[in-house]
XYZ file of C-alpha atoms in Angstrom:
678
model
C 185.727 68.203 100.857
C 187.815 70.639 98.791
C 191.588 70.287 98.623
C 193.316 73.227 100.333
C 196.147 75.084 98.656
C 199.451 73.629 99.972
C 201.166 75.741 102.605
C 204.590 75.148 101.091
C 203.366 76.325 97.670
C 202.701 79.872 98.908
C 205.181 82.152 97.134
C 207.161 84.553 99.312
C 205.444 85.941 102.448
C 208.272 84.578 104.594
C 207.273 86.470 107.731
C 203.680 85.301 107.470
C 204.645 81.668 107.058
C 207.201 81.850 109.849
C 204.726 83.399 112.301
C 202.158 80.709 111.566
C 204.709 77.917 111.908
C 205.972 79.266 115.232
C 202.440 79.084 116.586
C 202.148 75.547 115.279
C 205.319 74.681 117.217
C 204.227 76.546 120.366
C 200.529 77.463 120.591
C 201.369 79.365 123.789
C 202.835 82.124 121.583
C 199.288 83.401 121.327
C 198.237 83.510 117.687
C 198.867 85.731 114.688
C 197.296 88.881 113.294
C 197.918 89.266 109.564
C 197.555 92.828 108.273
C 197.756 93.702 104.626
C 196.154 94.708 101.392
C 193.654 92.501 99.637
C 194.885 89.688 97.409
C 198.079 88.859 99.324
C 197.360 85.187 100.218
C 196.476 85.980 103.839
C 193.497 83.641 104.017
C 195.137 81.057 101.750
C 198.148 80.656 104.046
C 196.037 80.459 107.202
C 193.693 77.826 105.804
C 196.659 75.805 104.549
C 198.240 75.704 108.021
C 195.634 73.341 109.473
C 196.784 70.534 107.147
C 200.264 70.704 108.705
C 199.196 70.412 112.330
C 199.664 67.010 113.992
C 196.572 64.987 114.829
C 195.071 65.367 118.294
C 193.805 62.656 120.639
C 190.341 63.343 122.048
C 188.004 61.533 124.400
C 185.571 59.496 122.345
C 182.147 61.100 122.174
C 183.187 64.320 123.913
C 181.770 67.373 122.143
C 184.418 69.576 123.776
C 187.555 67.729 122.537
C 188.918 66.809 125.967
C 192.467 65.443 126.083
C 192.289 61.778 127.197
C 195.542 62.186 129.160
C 194.155 65.112 131.188
C 190.409 65.477 130.662
C 188.710 68.618 131.892
C 187.143 67.747 135.274
C 184.419 70.326 134.651
C 183.573 69.203 131.111
C 179.807 69.312 130.507
C 180.062 65.864 128.849
C 182.091 64.438 131.737
C 183.182 62.768 133.848
C 185.134 60.745 131.294
C 186.119 57.126 131.688
C 189.841 56.447 131.086
C 190.973 54.658 127.971
C 188.344 55.615 125.430
C 189.922 57.979 122.908
C 190.176 58.654 119.198
C 192.573 60.593 116.953
C 191.412 63.215 114.509
C 192.981 66.060 112.500
C 193.336 69.397 114.239
C 190.378 71.607 113.427
C 190.353 75.042 111.924
C 187.087 76.761 112.842
C 186.117 79.940 110.991
C 184.207 82.653 112.835
C 182.153 84.762 110.400
C 182.079 88.466 111.254
C 178.280 88.344 111.204
C 177.955 85.373 113.568
C 175.532 85.562 116.458
C 176.543 85.366 120.098
C 174.754 82.031 120.438
C 176.729 80.592 117.535
C 180.008 81.609 119.141
C 179.562 80.511 122.761
C 176.621 78.125 122.491
C 173.189 78.380 124.029
C 170.264 76.525 125.476
C 168.864 73.923 123.092
C 165.473 75.601 122.678
C 163.930 72.670 120.820
C 164.659 70.178 123.604
C 163.782 72.663 126.316
C 160.318 73.248 124.906
C 159.621 69.746 123.596
C 161.122 67.656 126.419
C 161.242 70.112 129.301
C 164.990 69.584 129.917
C 167.942 71.949 129.999
C 170.398 70.961 127.290
C 173.437 72.955 126.149
C 174.254 73.232 122.461
C 178.010 73.984 122.045
C 179.219 76.858 119.885
C 182.289 77.619 117.811
C 184.519 78.130 120.865
C 183.929 74.503 121.811
C 184.671 73.351 118.259
C 187.933 75.338 118.206
C 189.301 73.928 121.484
C 192.814 72.527 120.856
C 192.667 73.810 117.276
C 192.631 77.073 115.303
C 189.987 79.779 115.529
C 190.243 81.851 112.363
C 188.538 85.232 111.903
C 188.743 86.734 108.439
C 188.308 90.539 108.464
C 188.673 90.460 112.250
C 188.600 94.274 112.408
C 184.959 94.165 111.270
C 183.906 91.823 114.090
C 181.070 93.180 116.238
C 182.031 94.483 119.659
C 179.949 91.947 121.591
C 181.786 89.083 119.844
C 185.129 90.768 120.522
C 184.271 90.895 124.233
C 183.516 87.170 124.277
C 186.754 86.355 122.443
C 188.722 88.465 124.921
C 187.209 86.599 127.859
C 187.871 83.171 126.348
C 191.427 84.064 125.309
C 192.221 85.433 128.772
C 190.784 82.533 130.795
C 191.218 79.600 128.422
C 187.571 78.761 129.017
C 184.115 79.823 127.901
C 181.445 80.658 130.460
C 177.790 80.704 129.430
C 175.291 82.166 131.889
C 171.987 82.731 130.159
C 168.382 81.563 129.898
C 168.705 79.386 132.974
C 171.832 77.639 131.660
C 175.169 77.758 133.498
C 177.974 76.041 131.572
C 181.746 76.262 131.617
C 184.025 74.420 129.208
C 187.670 74.642 128.185
C 188.393 76.867 125.155
C 192.099 77.036 124.413
C 192.713 77.775 120.768
C 195.177 79.359 118.396
C 193.629 82.708 117.431
C 194.449 83.792 113.879
C 192.979 86.901 112.318
C 193.388 88.627 108.977
C 192.457 92.209 108.166
C 192.809 94.979 105.634
C 193.713 98.179 107.566
C 191.913 100.284 104.957
C 188.623 98.977 106.364
C 189.284 100.089 109.930
C 191.523 99.243 112.846
C 191.189 96.709 115.623
C 190.248 97.454 119.218
C 193.417 97.797 121.341
C 192.336 95.094 123.801
C 191.906 92.483 121.079
C 195.004 93.680 119.238
C 197.104 92.953 122.320
C 195.692 89.408 122.535
C 197.404 88.432 119.293
C 200.863 87.175 120.128
C 202.429 88.119 116.791
C 201.574 90.434 113.948
C 202.733 90.410 110.345
C 202.424 93.039 107.631
C 202.007 91.530 104.165
C 202.089 93.145 100.747
C 202.157 91.891 97.184
C 205.612 91.491 95.692
C 206.777 94.115 93.210
C 209.170 91.647 91.555
C 207.800 90.566 88.156
C 209.331 87.071 88.356
C 207.740 86.385 91.730
C 204.380 87.676 90.568
C 204.589 85.413 87.511
C 205.217 82.426 89.773
C 202.230 83.325 91.959
C 199.933 83.398 88.933
C 201.408 80.188 87.512
C 200.840 78.237 90.734
C 197.368 79.602 91.282
C 196.251 78.688 87.770
C 197.720 75.211 88.141
C 195.863 74.727 91.428
C 192.557 75.945 90.001
C 192.871 73.560 87.027
C 193.592 70.464 89.165
C 193.578 71.006 92.969
C 194.252 67.352 93.843
C 197.060 66.966 91.322
C 198.670 70.242 92.383
C 198.539 69.232 96.054
C 200.080 65.849 95.200
C 203.083 67.573 93.601
C 203.739 69.358 96.896
C 203.057 66.365 99.141
C 206.741 65.710 99.925
C 207.382 69.310 100.951
C 204.240 69.284 103.094
C 205.319 66.057 104.794
C 208.778 67.478 105.488
C 207.363 70.598 107.164
C 204.875 68.511 109.150
C 207.706 66.319 110.421
C 209.755 69.388 111.304
C 206.861 70.803 113.350
C 206.622 67.530 115.284
C 210.401 67.517 115.906
C 210.347 71.156 117.047
C 207.486 70.435 119.451
C 209.439 67.566 120.971
C 212.560 69.738 121.273
C 210.736 72.760 122.720
C 210.816 71.674 126.412
C 214.602 71.286 126.170
C 215.276 74.797 124.837
C 217.103 76.982 127.342
C 216.199 80.655 127.656
C 219.249 82.070 129.411
C 219.506 85.143 131.600
C 221.254 87.035 128.816
C 218.382 86.491 126.401
C 215.879 87.430 129.099
C 217.744 90.683 129.756
C 217.660 91.481 126.051
C 213.924 90.798 125.928
C 213.196 92.977 128.950
C 215.457 95.775 127.708
C 213.861 95.731 124.263
C 210.318 95.954 125.645
C 211.373 98.771 127.966
C 213.187 100.645 125.188
C 210.102 100.603 122.965
C 207.794 101.522 125.872
C 205.236 98.793 125.329
C 202.379 98.590 127.814
C 202.177 95.830 130.397
C 204.178 92.597 130.576
C 202.450 90.532 127.898
C 204.999 91.633 125.292
C 207.894 90.287 127.388
C 206.175 86.922 127.831
C 205.243 86.628 124.146
C 208.778 87.541 123.082
C 210.223 84.883 125.401
C 207.902 82.194 124.042
C 208.529 83.260 120.445
C 212.315 83.252 120.851
C 212.125 79.780 122.391
C 209.962 78.532 119.515
C 212.407 80.042 117.008
C 215.281 78.124 118.585
C 213.284 74.880 118.514
C 212.308 75.481 114.885
C 215.994 75.929 114.051
C 216.841 72.676 115.871
C 218.752 74.389 118.708
C 218.446 74.091 122.468
C 219.806 77.584 123.165
C 218.117 80.914 122.466
C 220.445 83.305 120.625
C 220.379 87.050 120.056
C 219.087 86.521 116.528
C 216.055 84.724 117.995
C 215.371 87.648 120.302
C 215.666 90.084 117.403
C 213.263 88.108 115.213
C 210.848 87.724 118.129
C 210.835 91.504 118.639
C 210.048 92.126 114.967
C 207.034 89.825 115.198
C 205.742 90.573 118.707
C 206.239 94.315 119.266
C 205.079 96.426 116.270
C 201.362 96.263 117.081
C 202.010 96.920 120.773
C 203.760 100.241 120.212
C 200.742 102.140 118.899
C 199.641 105.028 121.093
C 196.633 106.063 118.996
C 194.803 104.628 115.969
C 196.657 106.923 113.550
C 200.085 105.493 114.387
C 201.563 103.113 111.827
C 202.807 99.828 113.310
C 206.504 99.177 112.994
C 209.860 99.169 114.769
C 213.004 101.235 114.393
C 215.407 98.395 113.572
C 218.500 100.518 114.256
C 217.229 101.192 117.770
C 216.457 97.479 118.167
C 219.994 96.492 117.167
C 221.513 99.070 119.528
C 219.438 97.742 122.427
C 220.349 94.132 121.732
C 224.032 95.019 121.470
C 223.987 97.050 124.679
C 222.361 94.285 126.728
C 223.954 91.284 125.011
C 227.257 89.570 125.465
C 226.445 87.024 128.173
C 225.325 83.403 128.196
C 227.562 82.774 125.209
C 225.745 85.208 122.941
C 227.564 87.665 120.779
C 224.839 90.265 121.419
C 225.434 92.093 118.161
C 221.992 91.323 116.751
C 223.670 90.814 113.324
C 221.404 93.516 111.886
C 220.206 91.454 108.932
C 217.397 89.578 110.673
C 218.231 86.112 109.258
C 220.936 84.855 111.592
C 224.320 83.499 110.538
C 222.910 80.614 108.513
C 224.959 77.927 110.287
C 222.494 77.122 113.038
C 219.653 76.533 110.616
C 221.036 75.244 107.316
C 217.538 74.393 106.071
C 215.288 77.332 106.910
C 212.327 75.761 105.154
C 209.047 77.575 104.761
C 208.998 80.774 106.721
C 212.686 80.586 107.464
C 213.708 83.298 105.010
C 214.368 86.946 105.780
C 212.824 87.743 109.126
C 212.840 91.524 109.215
C 209.279 92.780 109.111
C 208.784 95.435 106.424
C 208.179 98.825 107.936
C 205.435 100.572 106.005
C 206.903 103.484 104.080
C 209.633 103.948 106.699
C 207.138 105.588 109.027
C 208.871 107.919 111.502
C 209.155 106.631 115.034
C 208.938 108.203 118.430
C 206.217 110.832 118.074
C 203.233 108.599 117.340
C 200.963 111.542 116.498
C 202.809 112.120 113.245
C 203.686 108.524 112.392
C 200.931 107.940 109.879
C 200.831 111.420 108.353
C 202.429 112.632 105.150
C 204.933 115.440 105.182
C 203.579 118.948 105.192
C 204.882 119.582 101.707
C 202.814 116.815 100.153
C 199.539 117.642 98.483
C 196.473 115.635 97.624
C 194.762 115.269 94.288
C 194.792 118.427 92.124
C 191.588 120.317 92.673
C 190.045 123.202 90.812
C 190.759 126.590 92.271
C 189.922 130.170 91.557
C 190.758 133.506 93.085
C 193.438 132.916 95.699
C 196.246 130.534 94.784
C 196.561 127.065 96.232
C 198.586 126.779 99.427
C 200.505 123.834 100.825
C 198.723 121.774 103.504
C 198.907 123.057 107.080
C 199.871 120.706 109.886
C 197.052 119.772 112.264
C 197.159 121.101 115.796
C 197.370 118.616 118.658
C 194.108 116.670 119.042
C 192.179 116.953 122.271
C 189.683 114.779 124.099
C 186.042 115.288 123.202
C 182.727 114.142 124.513
C 180.206 112.324 122.413
C 178.069 113.994 119.764
C 175.049 111.721 119.552
C 172.208 111.518 117.085
C 168.864 112.105 118.868
C 166.158 109.483 119.005
C 166.354 105.700 119.011
C 167.960 104.057 116.002
C 168.326 100.518 114.704
C 171.780 100.667 113.143
C 174.921 98.591 113.484
C 176.299 98.009 116.960
C 178.598 100.761 118.175
C 179.061 103.230 121.019
C 177.563 106.524 119.981
C 173.756 106.818 119.909
C 170.915 104.951 121.587
C 169.464 102.168 119.470
C 167.427 98.995 119.394
C 170.016 96.292 118.896
C 170.361 92.527 118.847
C 172.751 92.813 121.775
C 172.401 94.934 124.858
C 170.173 95.070 127.898
C 166.766 93.463 127.536
C 164.020 96.028 128.025
C 160.964 93.942 127.155
C 159.381 91.526 124.733
C 157.236 91.805 121.620
C 155.742 89.662 118.935
C 158.338 88.979 116.233
C 158.132 90.878 112.971
C 159.430 88.440 110.378
C 161.954 85.789 111.432
C 162.533 85.254 115.151
C 166.138 86.147 116.029
C 166.273 86.544 119.829
C 163.781 84.470 121.799
C 162.526 85.928 125.063
C 162.077 82.580 126.812
C 160.200 83.766 129.900
C 157.715 85.786 127.847
C 157.207 82.859 125.460
C 156.497 80.439 128.295
C 154.186 82.979 129.912
C 152.250 83.373 126.656
C 151.914 79.609 126.149
C 151.154 78.549 129.735
C 147.444 79.491 129.919
C 146.620 77.340 126.870
C 148.206 74.014 127.892
C 144.968 72.315 128.989
C 143.120 73.460 125.894
C 145.927 72.135 123.708
C 145.757 68.696 125.334
C 149.176 68.682 126.999
C 149.837 65.353 128.686
C 153.631 65.061 129.051
C 156.453 67.157 130.531
C 156.969 69.206 127.365
C 155.333 72.572 126.749
C 152.947 72.849 123.791
C 154.025 76.008 121.990
C 152.409 77.586 118.957
C 153.803 80.174 116.597
C 151.660 82.891 118.176
C 153.285 82.235 121.581
C 156.800 83.157 120.481
C 158.140 86.455 121.759
C 161.108 88.440 120.490
C 163.402 90.035 123.067
C 163.569 93.830 122.760
C 167.025 95.089 123.597
C 168.576 98.517 123.818
C 172.243 99.283 123.290
C 174.368 101.708 121.316
C 174.808 102.072 117.595
C 177.567 103.409 115.396
C 176.713 106.268 113.086
C 178.011 107.752 109.869
C 179.873 110.939 110.773
C 180.232 112.919 107.540
C 182.678 115.817 107.709
C 182.097 118.663 105.238
C 185.249 120.803 105.380
C 185.732 124.248 103.860
C 189.206 124.333 102.227
C 188.815 127.661 100.443
C 191.042 130.719 100.540
C 189.059 132.280 103.379
C 190.152 129.333 105.558
C 193.743 129.291 104.351
C 195.503 131.099 107.195
C 197.942 128.423 108.341
C 197.442 128.846 112.073
C 193.695 128.862 111.615
C 193.598 125.846 109.293
C 195.881 123.962 111.665
C 193.376 124.548 114.473
C 190.527 123.408 112.216
C 192.357 120.210 111.304
C 193.160 119.586 114.966
C 189.478 119.851 115.851
C 188.428 117.483 113.062
C 191.206 115.069 114.034
C 189.886 115.077 117.608
C 186.426 114.172 116.385
C 187.929 111.441 114.197
C 189.573 109.927 117.266
C 186.209 109.964 118.989
C 184.624 108.296 115.937
C 187.275 105.555 116.053
C 186.531 104.814 119.684
C 182.796 104.725 119.054
C 183.031 102.411 116.031
C 181.551 104.868 113.544
C 181.896 105.072 109.816
C 183.357 108.358 108.624
C 183.374 110.261 105.356
C 185.096 113.446 104.211
C 183.774 115.996 101.705
C 185.861 119.092 100.932
C 184.978 122.157 98.886
C 187.069 124.969 97.418
C 187.616 126.697 94.085
C 184.570 125.974 91.982
C 183.582 122.468 93.096
C 183.357 119.946 95.927
C 185.086 116.577 96.136
C 184.539 113.394 98.110
C 188.002 113.160 99.659
C 187.041 109.913 101.388
C 183.870 107.886 100.752
C 182.186 106.540 103.914
C 184.473 103.974 105.490
C 185.333 102.402 108.833
C 188.983 103.428 108.435
C 189.265 106.656 110.396
C 193.042 106.618 110.026
C 192.545 106.899 106.253
C 190.393 109.959 106.905
C 193.149 111.433 109.073
C 195.716 110.998 106.296
C 193.426 112.654 103.731
C 192.729 115.493 106.149
C 196.417 116.087 106.804
C 197.222 116.343 103.091
C 194.300 118.662 102.343
C 195.436 121.775 100.405
C 193.605 125.088 100.657
C 192.884 128.064 98.402
C 190.352 129.446 95.958
C 186.733 130.495 96.268
C 184.123 129.077 98.652
C 181.496 126.950 96.857
C 179.528 126.226 100.052
C 176.401 125.126 98.189
C 178.427 122.649 96.128
C 179.884 121.170 99.323
C 176.456 120.724 100.909
C 174.957 119.222 97.761
C 177.876 116.806 97.448
C 177.384 115.752 101.083
C 173.655 115.301 100.463
C 174.427 113.033 97.509
C 176.883 110.988 99.601
C 174.214 110.468 102.268
C 171.605 109.514 99.649
C 173.835 106.778 98.242
C 174.864 105.586 101.689
C 171.217 105.254 102.779
C 170.688 102.845 99.895
C 173.690 100.790 100.984
C 173.049 100.891 104.733
C 169.551 102.245 105.434
C 169.670 101.523 109.181
C 172.786 103.623 109.873
C 171.905 107.181 110.877
C 174.119 110.111 109.958
C 175.617 113.081 111.760
C 176.839 115.853 109.449
C 179.645 118.059 110.784
C 180.136 121.167 108.612
C 183.430 122.949 109.261
C 183.298 126.449 107.737
C 183.247 130.186 108.421
C 179.904 130.372 106.627
C 181.116 132.495 103.724
C 179.949 131.555 100.238
C 181.422 133.005 97.038
C 181.223 132.276 93.340
C 178.185 132.252 91.110
C 174.928 134.163 91.451
C 173.477 134.506 94.966
C 175.900 132.008 96.593
C 174.579 132.546 100.142
C 170.951 132.005 99.140
C 171.907 128.910 97.146
C 173.774 127.510 100.170
C 170.681 128.124 102.322
C 168.494 126.166 99.928
C 170.985 123.291 99.930
C 171.054 123.309 103.748
C 167.283 123.063 103.968
C 167.457 119.687 102.209
C 169.138 118.261 105.335
C 166.573 119.895 107.630
C 163.680 118.478 105.593
C 165.077 114.941 105.969
C 165.737 115.313 109.704
C 169.501 114.773 109.400
C 171.336 115.666 112.612
C 173.984 118.336 112.005
C 176.546 120.557 113.702
C 178.259 123.590 112.180
C 181.757 124.309 113.486
C 182.069 128.089 113.139
C 185.619 128.935 112.036
C 185.054 132.660 111.585
C 187.732 134.805 113.223
C 188.736 138.434 113.468
C 187.141 141.528 115.001
C 184.303 141.672 112.470
C 182.004 138.639 112.532
C 179.180 138.213 110.070
C 177.495 135.302 111.855
C 177.044 133.383 108.615
C 177.862 130.009 110.210
C 175.063 130.508 112.723
C 172.641 131.290 109.919
C 173.769 128.138 108.120
C 173.161 126.065 111.265
C 169.644 127.462 111.437
C 168.975 126.472 107.840
C 170.325 122.974 108.555
C 168.159 122.655 111.655
C 171.314 122.035 113.683
C 173.607 123.830 116.113
C 176.580 126.146 115.601
C 179.637 125.947 117.827
C 182.931 127.822 117.676
C 186.331 126.181 117.574
C 186.970 127.216 121.167
C 183.773 125.482 122.293
C 184.753 122.125 120.810
C 186.843 121.017 123.751
C 185.519 118.405 126.123
C 183.825 120.665 128.674
C 181.914 122.543 125.989
C 180.807 119.591 123.889
C 178.639 118.255 126.717
C 176.461 121.354 126.401
C 176.610 121.072 122.614
C 175.125 117.562 122.709
C 172.174 118.841 124.698
C 171.716 121.684 122.223
C 171.777 119.296 119.250
C 169.253 116.968 120.865
C 167.078 119.827 122.055
C 166.941 121.490 118.654
C 165.968 118.217 116.980
C 163.197 117.540 119.530
C 161.868 121.076 119.120
C 161.793 120.635 115.355
């Protein structure tokens, strides 16, 4: 077994270490979500935490880790006799993003069912993680069906399995820890709210600290055991402090004054529901116990707010998480002053230093960094750059470059689906054959068997039992009897936006409306778990402003900073989009694409620009790529060029006014109808 990197040897990342330690003191806090760029010790710190957790007593032989002092009366391995127990280290179970549903919740033991004719349950990762840590690296990439199961288990503290004739319930209370890079996409709001605390991490910009990080990492890689031995005393001290804080926790008093501050803070920041209040109360109590106090102070409430509220303030996926610390201090001061608290919040986030003379790991500065001082209040603009900013310099010709226009308010849309039945990644847009969804039949497996259709398999094997010499209770099954379950669900698609940023689109009011429409479709793509890409064209060339990604908020930022001006190289834009799709098909051949071309249809520059654009469009039609042209032409004289382009693409044209929810329903039918007719 490899030696983990010592928790106390992690350089910096005080908020991350503190959040993890608070959950070690009080698992009821509800877990930690760690957000940050790659290479910031997120996974290293989480994996190191398990070595600090105290050992747990479990019933001997119980696969579900029942507590011998209060065994689960409904445990599948029960009932348990008193007295038989063993101690073992707390487990940290990792859930891979590509895990199957059976691996997570458990399933019928197919081998025993077929060979012995008995129903036997094989536990999954939720059973392994009971009374330990369930860690999900890249949790934002977790499939929706696994997210749903995690939500159920986290809400009820138990896992229920009802499938294939098996009905099992077992306890599943675990510390949920997830790490993610926001550039790869955001987390579903329901799962986001299940994490008690969230921490933003970033690499230090201090040269001395970066040198120390490299020095320690190289020393660990050269001799992991020797490096861990040098930190053994610090690890033992933190482990003992966790045990002491756990023992002190029931004695910590959460006074009425602190409760008023918690309630006022949650109300002031307009968080949804009451979970934030409860998490803040538990976090503040754990902070006091970690500091060795039996009274919750205003500084505990302030630190709890910085850890528990930022991810609960988001109103849409384009909002940056964070808190206005001045507003937080004002709220704490206004509602403080009782129960012996000074109520001033101190404003520095690290207390007065006297109550906790030895902050230890994670006890450093508590204020969570606010990314780029994102503006607060109006969430629609929180993640966007200022209007005066511009993106990468792009070639231009003819009209001069203009500063980016602000996007109009987004509106609710209905789904634009790709016609037919796909086989792509799970999502919520188009119909598809999937590994998860409603079962619609059975078939012989092509290649490896992944989802057994038990009833169909038994039905196929039953007529041959006498001929195969069956004599016992088991069923004699051959390879030819196995049947794969055919299931239908929804898939996510690649929505590739091809946006005209030329001078003909540069009228600020008009471009603002265009950006608002694209932003609305990006919101829809976020909700339907699509990948998105952004190609822009102006001047004399086209650029891939954003390669296909799951991060729709990154697409929104690039869209907002998009400058306009110059000629209209429509053919270059279409050819660039065609190249992007060609490369993406090699990377992810099962994911189908929907191309959304946003243009007025004009093409300028070079010989026969309109004819060249038509030839480029016919490449999409020949490959059967679903497409929609958003016609941005305005004014009393309309040339109808966008409609002609849609015809060449084999898609549908729709005006900006028709993009709102009531009109898109008809548009979907038109898109599907045109593809079927073709």
